[in-house]
Tab-separated table of C-alpha atoms in Angstrom:
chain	number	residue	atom	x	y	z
A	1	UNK	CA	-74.913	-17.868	23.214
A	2	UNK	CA	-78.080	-17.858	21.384
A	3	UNK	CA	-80.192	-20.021	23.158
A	4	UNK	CA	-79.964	-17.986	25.988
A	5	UNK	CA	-79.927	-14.879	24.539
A	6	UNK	CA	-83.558	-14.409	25.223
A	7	UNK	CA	-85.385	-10.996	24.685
A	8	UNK	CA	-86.989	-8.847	27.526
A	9	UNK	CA	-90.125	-9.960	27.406
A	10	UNK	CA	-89.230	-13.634	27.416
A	11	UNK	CA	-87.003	-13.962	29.709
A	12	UNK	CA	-88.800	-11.803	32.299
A	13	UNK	CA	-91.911	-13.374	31.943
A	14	UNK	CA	-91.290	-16.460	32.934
A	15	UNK	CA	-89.023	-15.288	35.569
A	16	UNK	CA	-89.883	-15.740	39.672
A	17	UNK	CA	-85.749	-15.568	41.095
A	18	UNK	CA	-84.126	-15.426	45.119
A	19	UNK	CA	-83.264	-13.102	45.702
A	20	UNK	CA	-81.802	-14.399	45.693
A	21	UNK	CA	-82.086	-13.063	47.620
A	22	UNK	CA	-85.936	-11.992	47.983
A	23	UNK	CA	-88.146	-14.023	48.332
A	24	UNK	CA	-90.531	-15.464	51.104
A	25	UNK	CA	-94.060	-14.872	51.640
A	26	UNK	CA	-96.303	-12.721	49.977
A	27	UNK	CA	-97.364	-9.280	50.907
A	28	UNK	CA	-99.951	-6.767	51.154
A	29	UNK	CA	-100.232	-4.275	48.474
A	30	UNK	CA	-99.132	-1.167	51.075
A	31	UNK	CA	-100.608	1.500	49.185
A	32	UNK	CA	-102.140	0.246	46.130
A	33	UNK	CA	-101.074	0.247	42.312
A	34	UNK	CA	-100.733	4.067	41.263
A	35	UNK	CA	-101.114	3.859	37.534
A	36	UNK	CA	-99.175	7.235	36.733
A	37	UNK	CA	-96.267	5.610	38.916
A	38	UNK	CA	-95.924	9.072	40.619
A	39	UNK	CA	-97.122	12.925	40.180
A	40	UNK	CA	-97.253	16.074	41.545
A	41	UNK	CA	-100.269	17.137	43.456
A	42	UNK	CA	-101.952	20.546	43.899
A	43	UNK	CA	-99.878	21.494	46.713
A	44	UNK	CA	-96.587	20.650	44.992
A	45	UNK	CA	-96.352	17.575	47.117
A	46	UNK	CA	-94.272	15.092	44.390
A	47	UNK	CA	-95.840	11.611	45.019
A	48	UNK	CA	-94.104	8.340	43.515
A	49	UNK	CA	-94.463	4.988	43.442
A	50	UNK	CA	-91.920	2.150	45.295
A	51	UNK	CA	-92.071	-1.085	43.712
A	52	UNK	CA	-90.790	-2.891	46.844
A	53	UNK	CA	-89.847	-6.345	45.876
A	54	UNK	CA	-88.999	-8.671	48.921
A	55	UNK	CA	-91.927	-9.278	50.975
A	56	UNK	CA	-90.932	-10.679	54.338
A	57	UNK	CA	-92.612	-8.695	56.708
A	58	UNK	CA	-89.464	-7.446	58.440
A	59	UNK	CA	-87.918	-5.988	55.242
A	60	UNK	CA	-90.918	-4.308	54.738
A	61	UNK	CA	-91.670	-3.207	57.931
A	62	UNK	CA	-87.832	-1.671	58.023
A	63	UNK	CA	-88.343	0.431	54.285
A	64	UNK	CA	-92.083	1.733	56.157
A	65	UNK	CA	-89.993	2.744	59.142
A	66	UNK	CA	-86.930	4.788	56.490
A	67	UNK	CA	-90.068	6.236	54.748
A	68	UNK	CA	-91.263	7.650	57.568
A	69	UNK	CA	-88.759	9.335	59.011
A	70	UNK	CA	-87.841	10.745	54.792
A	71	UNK	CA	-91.018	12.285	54.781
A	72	UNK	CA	-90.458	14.284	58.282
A	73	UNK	CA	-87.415	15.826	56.794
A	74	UNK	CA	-89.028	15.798	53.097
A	75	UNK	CA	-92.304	16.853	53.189
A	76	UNK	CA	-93.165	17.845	49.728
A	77	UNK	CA	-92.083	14.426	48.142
A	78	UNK	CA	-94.527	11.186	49.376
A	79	UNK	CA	-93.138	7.879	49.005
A	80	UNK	CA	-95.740	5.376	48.142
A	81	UNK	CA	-94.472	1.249	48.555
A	82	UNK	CA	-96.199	-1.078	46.706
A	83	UNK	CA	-95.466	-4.648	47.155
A	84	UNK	CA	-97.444	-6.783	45.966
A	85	UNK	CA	-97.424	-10.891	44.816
A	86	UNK	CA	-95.492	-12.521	42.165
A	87	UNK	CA	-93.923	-8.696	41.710
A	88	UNK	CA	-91.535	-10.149	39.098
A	89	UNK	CA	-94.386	-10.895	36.655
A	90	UNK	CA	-95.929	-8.242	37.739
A	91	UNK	CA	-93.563	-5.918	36.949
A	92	UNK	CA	-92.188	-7.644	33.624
A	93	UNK	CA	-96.109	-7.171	32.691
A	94	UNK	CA	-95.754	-3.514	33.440
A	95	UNK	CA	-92.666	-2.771	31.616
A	96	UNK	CA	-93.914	-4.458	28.730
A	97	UNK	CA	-96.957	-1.800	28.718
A	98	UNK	CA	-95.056	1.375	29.337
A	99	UNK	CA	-96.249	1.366	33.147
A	100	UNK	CA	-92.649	1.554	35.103
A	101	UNK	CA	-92.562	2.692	38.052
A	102	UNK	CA	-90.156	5.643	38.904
A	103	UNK	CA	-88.359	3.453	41.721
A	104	UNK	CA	-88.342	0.033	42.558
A	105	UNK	CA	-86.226	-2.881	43.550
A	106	UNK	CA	-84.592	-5.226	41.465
A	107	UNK	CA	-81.380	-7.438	41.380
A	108	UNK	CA	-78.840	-5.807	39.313
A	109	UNK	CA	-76.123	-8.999	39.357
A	110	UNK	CA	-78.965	-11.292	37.219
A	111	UNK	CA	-79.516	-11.563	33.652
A	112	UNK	CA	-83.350	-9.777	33.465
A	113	UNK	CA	-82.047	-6.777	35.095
A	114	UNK	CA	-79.261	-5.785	32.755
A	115	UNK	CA	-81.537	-7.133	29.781
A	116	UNK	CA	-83.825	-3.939	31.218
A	117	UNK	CA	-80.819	-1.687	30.954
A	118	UNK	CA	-80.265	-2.706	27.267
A	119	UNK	CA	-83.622	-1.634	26.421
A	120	UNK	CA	-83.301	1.373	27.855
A	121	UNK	CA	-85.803	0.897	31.047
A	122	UNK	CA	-83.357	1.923	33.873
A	123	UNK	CA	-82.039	5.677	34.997
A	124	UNK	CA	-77.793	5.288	34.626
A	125	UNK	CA	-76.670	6.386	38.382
A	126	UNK	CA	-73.117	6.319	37.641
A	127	UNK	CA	-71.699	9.731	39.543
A	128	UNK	CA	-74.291	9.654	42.200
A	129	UNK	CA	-73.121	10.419	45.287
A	130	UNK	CA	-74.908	7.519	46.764
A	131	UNK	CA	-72.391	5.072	44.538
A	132	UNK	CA	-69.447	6.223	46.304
A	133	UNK	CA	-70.671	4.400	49.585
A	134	UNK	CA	-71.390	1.231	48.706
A	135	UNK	CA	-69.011	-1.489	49.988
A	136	UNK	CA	-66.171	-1.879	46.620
A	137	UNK	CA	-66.414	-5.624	46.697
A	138	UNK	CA	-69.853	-5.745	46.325
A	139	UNK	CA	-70.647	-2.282	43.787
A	140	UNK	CA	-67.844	-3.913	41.507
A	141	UNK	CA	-70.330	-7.003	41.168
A	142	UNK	CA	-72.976	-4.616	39.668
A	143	UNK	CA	-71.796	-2.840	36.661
A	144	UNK	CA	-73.963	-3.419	33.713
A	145	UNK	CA	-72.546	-4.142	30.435
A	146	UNK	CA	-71.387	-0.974	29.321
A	147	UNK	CA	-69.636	-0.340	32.599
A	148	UNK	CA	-71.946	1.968	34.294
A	149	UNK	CA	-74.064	1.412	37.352
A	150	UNK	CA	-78.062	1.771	37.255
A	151	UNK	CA	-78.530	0.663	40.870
A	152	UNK	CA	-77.775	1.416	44.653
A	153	UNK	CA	-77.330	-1.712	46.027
A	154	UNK	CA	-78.510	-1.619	48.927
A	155	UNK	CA	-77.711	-5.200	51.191
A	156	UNK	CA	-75.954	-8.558	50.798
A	157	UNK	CA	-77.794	-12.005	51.186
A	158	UNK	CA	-76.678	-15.179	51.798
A	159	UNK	CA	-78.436	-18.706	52.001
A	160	UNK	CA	-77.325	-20.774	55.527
A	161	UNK	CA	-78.100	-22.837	57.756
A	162	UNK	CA	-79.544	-21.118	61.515
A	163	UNK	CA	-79.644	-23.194	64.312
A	164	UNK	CA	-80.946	-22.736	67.169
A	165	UNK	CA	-78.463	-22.532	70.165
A	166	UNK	CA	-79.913	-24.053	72.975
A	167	UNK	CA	-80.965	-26.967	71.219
A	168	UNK	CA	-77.178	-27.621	70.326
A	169	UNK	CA	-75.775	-26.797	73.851
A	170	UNK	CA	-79.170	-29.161	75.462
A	171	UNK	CA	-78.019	-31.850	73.280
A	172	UNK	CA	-74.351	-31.782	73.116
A	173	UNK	CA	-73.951	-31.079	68.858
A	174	UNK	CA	-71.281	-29.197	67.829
A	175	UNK	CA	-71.275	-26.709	64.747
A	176	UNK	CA	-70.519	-29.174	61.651
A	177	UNK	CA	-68.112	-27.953	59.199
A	178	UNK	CA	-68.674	-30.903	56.459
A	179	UNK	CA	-71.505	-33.004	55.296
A	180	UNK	CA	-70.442	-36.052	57.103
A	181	UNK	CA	-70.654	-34.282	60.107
A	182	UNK	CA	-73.923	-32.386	59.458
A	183	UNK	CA	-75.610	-36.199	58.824
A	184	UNK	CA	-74.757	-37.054	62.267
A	185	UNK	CA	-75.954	-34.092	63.615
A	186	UNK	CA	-79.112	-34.525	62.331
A	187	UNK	CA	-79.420	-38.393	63.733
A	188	UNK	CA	-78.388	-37.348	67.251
A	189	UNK	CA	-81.435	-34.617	67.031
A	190	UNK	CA	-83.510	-37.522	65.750
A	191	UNK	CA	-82.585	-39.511	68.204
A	192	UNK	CA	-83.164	-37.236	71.138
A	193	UNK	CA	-86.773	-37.018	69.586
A	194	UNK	CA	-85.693	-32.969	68.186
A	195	UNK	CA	-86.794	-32.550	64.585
A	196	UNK	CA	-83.569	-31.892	62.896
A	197	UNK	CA	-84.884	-29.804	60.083
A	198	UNK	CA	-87.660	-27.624	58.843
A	199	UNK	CA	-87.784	-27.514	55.413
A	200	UNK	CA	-90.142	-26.498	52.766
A	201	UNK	CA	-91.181	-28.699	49.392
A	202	UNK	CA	-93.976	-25.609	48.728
A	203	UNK	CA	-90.420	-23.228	48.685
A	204	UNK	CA	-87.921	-25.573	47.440
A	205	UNK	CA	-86.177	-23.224	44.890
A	206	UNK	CA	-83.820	-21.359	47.414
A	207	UNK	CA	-82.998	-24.680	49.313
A	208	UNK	CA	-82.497	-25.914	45.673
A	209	UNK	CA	-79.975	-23.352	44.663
A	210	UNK	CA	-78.162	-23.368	48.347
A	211	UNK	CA	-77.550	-27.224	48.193
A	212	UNK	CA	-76.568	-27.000	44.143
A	213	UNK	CA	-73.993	-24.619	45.123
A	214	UNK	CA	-72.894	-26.003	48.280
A	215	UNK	CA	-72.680	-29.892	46.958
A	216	UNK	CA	-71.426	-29.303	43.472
A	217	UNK	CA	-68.719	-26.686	42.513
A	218	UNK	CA	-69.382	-25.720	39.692
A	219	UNK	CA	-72.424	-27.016	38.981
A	220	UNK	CA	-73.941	-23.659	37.992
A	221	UNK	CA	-71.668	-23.257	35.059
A	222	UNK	CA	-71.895	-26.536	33.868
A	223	UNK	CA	-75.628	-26.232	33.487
A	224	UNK	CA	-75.054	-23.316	31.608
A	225	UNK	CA	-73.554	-25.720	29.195
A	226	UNK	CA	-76.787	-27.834	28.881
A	227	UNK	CA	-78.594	-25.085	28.367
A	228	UNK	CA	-75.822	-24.110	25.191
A	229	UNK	CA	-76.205	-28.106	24.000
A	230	UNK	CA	-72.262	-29.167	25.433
A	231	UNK	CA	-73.097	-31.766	28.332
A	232	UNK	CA	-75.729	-32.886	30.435
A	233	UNK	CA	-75.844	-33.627	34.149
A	234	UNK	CA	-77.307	-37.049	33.961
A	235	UNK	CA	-74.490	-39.450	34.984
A	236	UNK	CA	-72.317	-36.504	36.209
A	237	UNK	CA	-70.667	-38.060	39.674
A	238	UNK	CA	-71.149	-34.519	41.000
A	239	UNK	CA	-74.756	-34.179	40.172
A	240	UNK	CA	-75.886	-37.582	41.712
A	241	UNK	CA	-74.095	-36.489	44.614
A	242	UNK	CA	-76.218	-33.492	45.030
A	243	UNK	CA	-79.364	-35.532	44.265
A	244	UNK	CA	-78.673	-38.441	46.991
A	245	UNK	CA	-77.451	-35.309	49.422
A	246	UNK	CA	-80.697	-33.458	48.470
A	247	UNK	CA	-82.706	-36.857	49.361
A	248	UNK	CA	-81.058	-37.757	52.678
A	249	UNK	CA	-81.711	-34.109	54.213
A	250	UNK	CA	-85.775	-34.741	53.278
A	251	UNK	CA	-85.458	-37.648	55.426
A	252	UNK	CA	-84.096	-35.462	58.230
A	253	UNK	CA	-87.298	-33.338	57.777
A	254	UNK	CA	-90.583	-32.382	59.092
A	255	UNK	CA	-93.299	-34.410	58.326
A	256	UNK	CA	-95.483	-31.955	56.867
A	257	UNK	CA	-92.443	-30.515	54.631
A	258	UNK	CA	-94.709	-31.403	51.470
A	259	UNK	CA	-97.354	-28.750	52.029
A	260	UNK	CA	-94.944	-26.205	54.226
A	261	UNK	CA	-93.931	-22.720	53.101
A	262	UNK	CA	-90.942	-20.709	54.015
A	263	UNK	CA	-93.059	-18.817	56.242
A	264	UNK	CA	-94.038	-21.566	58.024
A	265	UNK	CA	-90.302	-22.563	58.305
A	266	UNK	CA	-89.241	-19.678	59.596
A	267	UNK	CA	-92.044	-19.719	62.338
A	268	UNK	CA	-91.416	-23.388	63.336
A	269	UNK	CA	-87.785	-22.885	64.016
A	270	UNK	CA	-88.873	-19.656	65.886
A	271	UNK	CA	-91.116	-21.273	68.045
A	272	UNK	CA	-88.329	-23.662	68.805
A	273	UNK	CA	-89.858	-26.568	66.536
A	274	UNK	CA	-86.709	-27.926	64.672
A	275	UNK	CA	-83.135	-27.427	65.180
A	276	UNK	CA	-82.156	-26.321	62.198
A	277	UNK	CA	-83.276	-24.668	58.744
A	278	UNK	CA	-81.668	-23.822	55.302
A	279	UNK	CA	-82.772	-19.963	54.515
A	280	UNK	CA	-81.548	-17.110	53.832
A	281	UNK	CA	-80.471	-13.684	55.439
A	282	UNK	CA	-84.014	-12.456	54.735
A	283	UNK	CA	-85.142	-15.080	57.138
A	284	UNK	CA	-83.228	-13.391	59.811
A	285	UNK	CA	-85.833	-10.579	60.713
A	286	UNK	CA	-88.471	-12.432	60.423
A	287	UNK	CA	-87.759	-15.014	62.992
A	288	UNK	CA	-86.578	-12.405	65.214
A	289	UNK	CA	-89.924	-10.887	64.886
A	290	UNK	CA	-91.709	-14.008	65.967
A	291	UNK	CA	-89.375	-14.708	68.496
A	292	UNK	CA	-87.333	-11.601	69.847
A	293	UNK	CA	-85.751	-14.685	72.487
A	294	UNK	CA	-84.116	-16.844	70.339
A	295	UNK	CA	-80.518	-18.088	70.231
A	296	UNK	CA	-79.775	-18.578	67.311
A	297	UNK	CA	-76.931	-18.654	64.714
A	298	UNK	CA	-75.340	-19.313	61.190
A	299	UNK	CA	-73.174	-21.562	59.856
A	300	UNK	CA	-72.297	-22.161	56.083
A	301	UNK	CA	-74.158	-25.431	54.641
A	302	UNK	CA	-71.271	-28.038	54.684
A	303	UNK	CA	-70.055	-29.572	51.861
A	304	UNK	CA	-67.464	-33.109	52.068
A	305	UNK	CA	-65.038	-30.806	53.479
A	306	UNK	CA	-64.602	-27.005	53.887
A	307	UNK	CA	-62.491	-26.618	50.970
A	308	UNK	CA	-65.159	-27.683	48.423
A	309	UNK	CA	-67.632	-25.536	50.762
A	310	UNK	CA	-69.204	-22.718	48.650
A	311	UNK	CA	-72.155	-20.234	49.919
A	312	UNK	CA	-74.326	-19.116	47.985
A	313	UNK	CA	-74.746	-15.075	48.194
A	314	UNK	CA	-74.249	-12.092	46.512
A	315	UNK	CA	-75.555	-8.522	45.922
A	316	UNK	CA	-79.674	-8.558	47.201
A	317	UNK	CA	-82.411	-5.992	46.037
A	318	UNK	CA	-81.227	-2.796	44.832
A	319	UNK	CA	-82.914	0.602	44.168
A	320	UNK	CA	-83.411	1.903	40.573
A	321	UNK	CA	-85.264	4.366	39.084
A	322	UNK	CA	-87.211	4.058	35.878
A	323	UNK	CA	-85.317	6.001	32.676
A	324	UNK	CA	-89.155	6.799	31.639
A	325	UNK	CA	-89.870	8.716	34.584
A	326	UNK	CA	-90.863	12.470	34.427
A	327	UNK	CA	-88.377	14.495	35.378
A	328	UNK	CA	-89.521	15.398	39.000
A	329	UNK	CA	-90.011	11.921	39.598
A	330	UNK	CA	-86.571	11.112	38.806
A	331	UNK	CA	-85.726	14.275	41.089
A	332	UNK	CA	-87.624	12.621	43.894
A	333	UNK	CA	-86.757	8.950	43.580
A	334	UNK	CA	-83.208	10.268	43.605
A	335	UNK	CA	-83.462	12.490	46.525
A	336	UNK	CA	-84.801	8.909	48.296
A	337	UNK	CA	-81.993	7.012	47.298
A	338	UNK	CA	-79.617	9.639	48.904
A	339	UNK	CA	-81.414	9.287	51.947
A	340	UNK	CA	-81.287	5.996	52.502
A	341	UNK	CA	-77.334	5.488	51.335
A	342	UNK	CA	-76.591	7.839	54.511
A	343	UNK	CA	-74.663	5.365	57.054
A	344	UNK	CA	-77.558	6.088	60.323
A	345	UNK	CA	-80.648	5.235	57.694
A	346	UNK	CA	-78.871	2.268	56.195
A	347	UNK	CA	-78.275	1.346	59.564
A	348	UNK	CA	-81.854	1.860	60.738
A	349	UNK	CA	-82.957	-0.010	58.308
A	350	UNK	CA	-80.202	-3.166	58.715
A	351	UNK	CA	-81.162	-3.641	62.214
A	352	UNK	CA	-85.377	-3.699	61.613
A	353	UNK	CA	-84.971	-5.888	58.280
A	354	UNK	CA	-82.285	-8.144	59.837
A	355	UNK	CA	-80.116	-8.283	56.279
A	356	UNK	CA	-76.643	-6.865	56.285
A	357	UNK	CA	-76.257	-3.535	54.876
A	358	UNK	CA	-73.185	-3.219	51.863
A	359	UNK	CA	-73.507	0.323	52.999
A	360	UNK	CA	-69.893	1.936	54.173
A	361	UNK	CA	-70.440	2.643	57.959
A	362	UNK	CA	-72.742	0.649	58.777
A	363	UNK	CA	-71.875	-2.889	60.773
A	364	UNK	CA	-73.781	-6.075	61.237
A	365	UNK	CA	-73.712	-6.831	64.889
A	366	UNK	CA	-74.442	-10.499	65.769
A	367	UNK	CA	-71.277	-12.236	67.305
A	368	UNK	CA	-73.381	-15.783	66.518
A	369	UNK	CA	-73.108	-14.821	62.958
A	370	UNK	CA	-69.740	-13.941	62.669
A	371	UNK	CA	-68.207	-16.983	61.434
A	372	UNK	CA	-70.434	-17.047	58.780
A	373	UNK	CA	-70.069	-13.881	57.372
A	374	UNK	CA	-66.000	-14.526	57.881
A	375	UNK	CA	-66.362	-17.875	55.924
A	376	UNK	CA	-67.952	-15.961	53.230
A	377	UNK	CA	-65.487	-12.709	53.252
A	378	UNK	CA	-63.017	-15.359	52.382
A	379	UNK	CA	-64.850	-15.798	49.158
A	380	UNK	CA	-65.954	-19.165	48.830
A	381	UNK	CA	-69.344	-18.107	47.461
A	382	UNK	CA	-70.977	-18.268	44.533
A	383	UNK	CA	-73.874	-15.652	42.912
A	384	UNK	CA	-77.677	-16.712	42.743
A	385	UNK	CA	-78.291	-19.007	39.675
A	386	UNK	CA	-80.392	-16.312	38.028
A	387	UNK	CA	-77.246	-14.248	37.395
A	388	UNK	CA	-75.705	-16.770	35.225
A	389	UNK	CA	-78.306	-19.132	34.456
A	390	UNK	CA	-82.011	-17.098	32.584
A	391	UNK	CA	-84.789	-16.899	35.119
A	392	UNK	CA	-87.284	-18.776	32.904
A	393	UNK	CA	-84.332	-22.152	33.197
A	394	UNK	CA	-83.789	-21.585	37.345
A	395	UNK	CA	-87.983	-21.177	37.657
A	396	UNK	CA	-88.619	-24.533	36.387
A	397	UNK	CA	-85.743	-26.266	37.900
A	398	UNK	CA	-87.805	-25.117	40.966
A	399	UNK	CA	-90.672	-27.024	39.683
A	400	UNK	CA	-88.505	-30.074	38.732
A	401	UNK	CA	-86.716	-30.607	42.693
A	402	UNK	CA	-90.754	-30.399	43.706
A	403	UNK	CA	-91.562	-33.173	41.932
A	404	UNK	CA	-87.780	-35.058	42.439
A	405	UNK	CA	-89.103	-34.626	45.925
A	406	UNK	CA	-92.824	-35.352	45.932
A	407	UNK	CA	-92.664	-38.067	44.021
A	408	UNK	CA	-89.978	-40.089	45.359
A	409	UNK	CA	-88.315	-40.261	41.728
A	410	UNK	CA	-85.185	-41.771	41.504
A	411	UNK	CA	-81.781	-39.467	41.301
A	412	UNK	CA	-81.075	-40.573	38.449
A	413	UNK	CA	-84.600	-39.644	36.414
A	414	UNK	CA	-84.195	-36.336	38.494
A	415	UNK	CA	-80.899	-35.463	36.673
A	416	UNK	CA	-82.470	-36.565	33.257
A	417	UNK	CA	-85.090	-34.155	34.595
A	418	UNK	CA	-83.228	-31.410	34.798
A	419	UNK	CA	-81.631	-31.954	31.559
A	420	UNK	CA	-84.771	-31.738	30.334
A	421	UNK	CA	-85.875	-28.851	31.822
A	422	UNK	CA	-82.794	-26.350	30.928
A	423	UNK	CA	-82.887	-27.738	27.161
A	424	UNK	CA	-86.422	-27.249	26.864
A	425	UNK	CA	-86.410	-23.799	28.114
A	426	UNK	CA	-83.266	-22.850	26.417
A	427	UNK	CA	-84.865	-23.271	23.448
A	428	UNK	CA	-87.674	-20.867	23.621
């Protein structure tokens, strides 16, 4: 394991994940870097910094609405979100100088995080109350090595594919449930002069990961053993298959997919400008904020059949407080936490952000995503690659399906790509 068994600094550095599940466009810094991370003021009003990873405007404008209404009931603590670009290297840079903030989101399932918790960076929150009502499927994902937990996680993700409703009923398509299927889908949309998909070249790494983990079972661990020197993908039956799948969805596409963004993806479909897209739960509030309107819904992205189906999803951003913090700021951060692991606030905040809440109590109520969410319960899903696979690897893998993609290469130099790509980053 010691090519992968990078230190902090290393392996966070390099590291931009999904977040898995968060992801999509950048956002505003909402109140500006606070260098102490959080303090008391003169009139014992305790004010701390939230290092609020996922930037889609609906997630954030959800955790502004739950801060809010905290600071009606708490007065005397201020909660001060900061999200900001690139916040993974931004905060790898300030862990590395001592600058933590006392809370902040993170992704407890992936390598970086519990690499934080065995340098000692993270507040252990095992016997919190706020532990006790987190879905058990999903809290038993998140232990960190030792067995303890040092998050509340707070929501599930999952990458799919939405389509838009009408489109399918005006033009006769049924929901496909394998690849085959899916393919003719997409010609009867072309034919009927409907783009069949937006998707994004610019934001290729979650479409990336979705279609690894959909086309090739498995395929996750057996890059992990490139990256440890035991095989290579190149000439793997599996892995072309991905790559020639991967290709003939591009043709499928929008013509401007080279320079779009997954903002710009999630707009277009809005607006009613492609049938379908591949994104991710995040997606959801955002295109309901564009488009309150829409019919739309979810269905898993097909593999050859549904048995060889897998989803890719797990455990999204999570709440953790820095073990650094001054005591009152631990005090405070922890009083927020409570507050938002009560069922009506998790709620609250499920229905403005649009992700499902792993919260006990709470429901996700959208009868066009139920079968997606039962395909999933019935576990045919596999984590984000950044859980299994170091960030630095599944960063430039990003980089190497742009240029499979821009450049027209062939699938078999892709594979021999990616080879490439995991070895050479293994080894640093």
């Amino acid at each position: 394991m010691k090519k992968i068994q990078f230190t902090l600094i290393c392996l966070l550095l390099a590291a931009f994940t999904i977040v898995a599940a968060g992801c999509g466009k950048a956002a505003n810094n909402e109140s500006g870097s606070n260098s102490n991370g959080g303090k008391a003021s003169g009139d014992g009003v305790v004010k701390i910094e939230f290092f609020q990873q996922q930037g889609e405007e609906a997630i954030q404008s959800a955790y502004k609405a739950v801060i809010e209404d905290f600071s009606k009931e708490y007065p005397n603590i201020k909660i001060e979100m900061n999200t900001v670009p690139d916040s993974v290297k931004v905060l790898t840079a300030r862990v590395a100088s001592g600058d933590i903030p006392p809370l902040f989101t993170d992704w407890p399932t992936q390598l970086q995080f519990k690499e934080k918790v065995k340098n000692g960076y993270i507040e252990k929150l095992s016997g919190q109350p706020f532990i006790e009502k987190v879905n058990k499927s999903y809290l038993a994902m998140t232990p960190a090595e030792d067995g303890e937990y040092y998050s509340l996680p707070y929501a599930r993700n999952y990458m799919a594919v939405y389509y838009n409703i009408d489109l399918f009923e005006k033009n006769n398509v049924a929901i496909p449930t394998t690849y085959a299927e899916f393919i003719e889908a997409c010609k009867k949309f072309a034919a009927s002069g409907v783009t069949p998909l937006y998707l994004p070249i610019k934001d290729v790494g979650h479409i990336f990961q979705a279609t690894n983990i959909a086309y090739v079972p498995g395929g996750v661990e057996e890059m992990v053993k490139v990256a440890k020197g035991e095989a290579q993908v190149e000439n793997n039956p599996a892995f072309l298959a991905f790559g020639n799948k991967l290709n003939e969805l591009f043709t499928y596409a929008n013509k401007d997919a080279a320079g779009a963004s997954t903002a710009m993806m999630q707009e277009a479909f809005a607006n009613g400008q492609a049938a379908m897209i591949i994104s991710g739960s995040y997606g959801r509030g955002n295109i309901k904020l564009a488009n309150p309107d829409l019919k739309f819904g979810a269905f898993p992205l097909p593999n050859d059949t549904q048995e060889t189906t897998n989803v890719l999803s797990g455990v999204n951003a999570a709440l953790s407080v820095s073990a650094k913090a001054k005591p009152e700021e631990k005090e405070a951060a922890i009083t927020f936490i409570n507050y938002l692991a009560r069922p009506e606030v998790a709620q609250k905040w499920s229905d403005l952000s649009g992700e499902p809440s792993i919260i006990e109590g709470t429901v996700y109520d959208d009868a066009n995503l139920k079968p997606l969410l039962d395909f999933i319960d019935k576990g045919q899903v596999h984590d984000w690659m950044a859980s299994t696979i170091p960030s630095n690897i599944v960063t430039e893998l990003y980089s190497t399906t742009q240029a499979f993609l821009l450049e027209k290469q062939s699938v078999e130099k892709y594979l021999q790509n990616i080879d490439a790509t995991i070895k050479l980053n293994a080894a640093n």
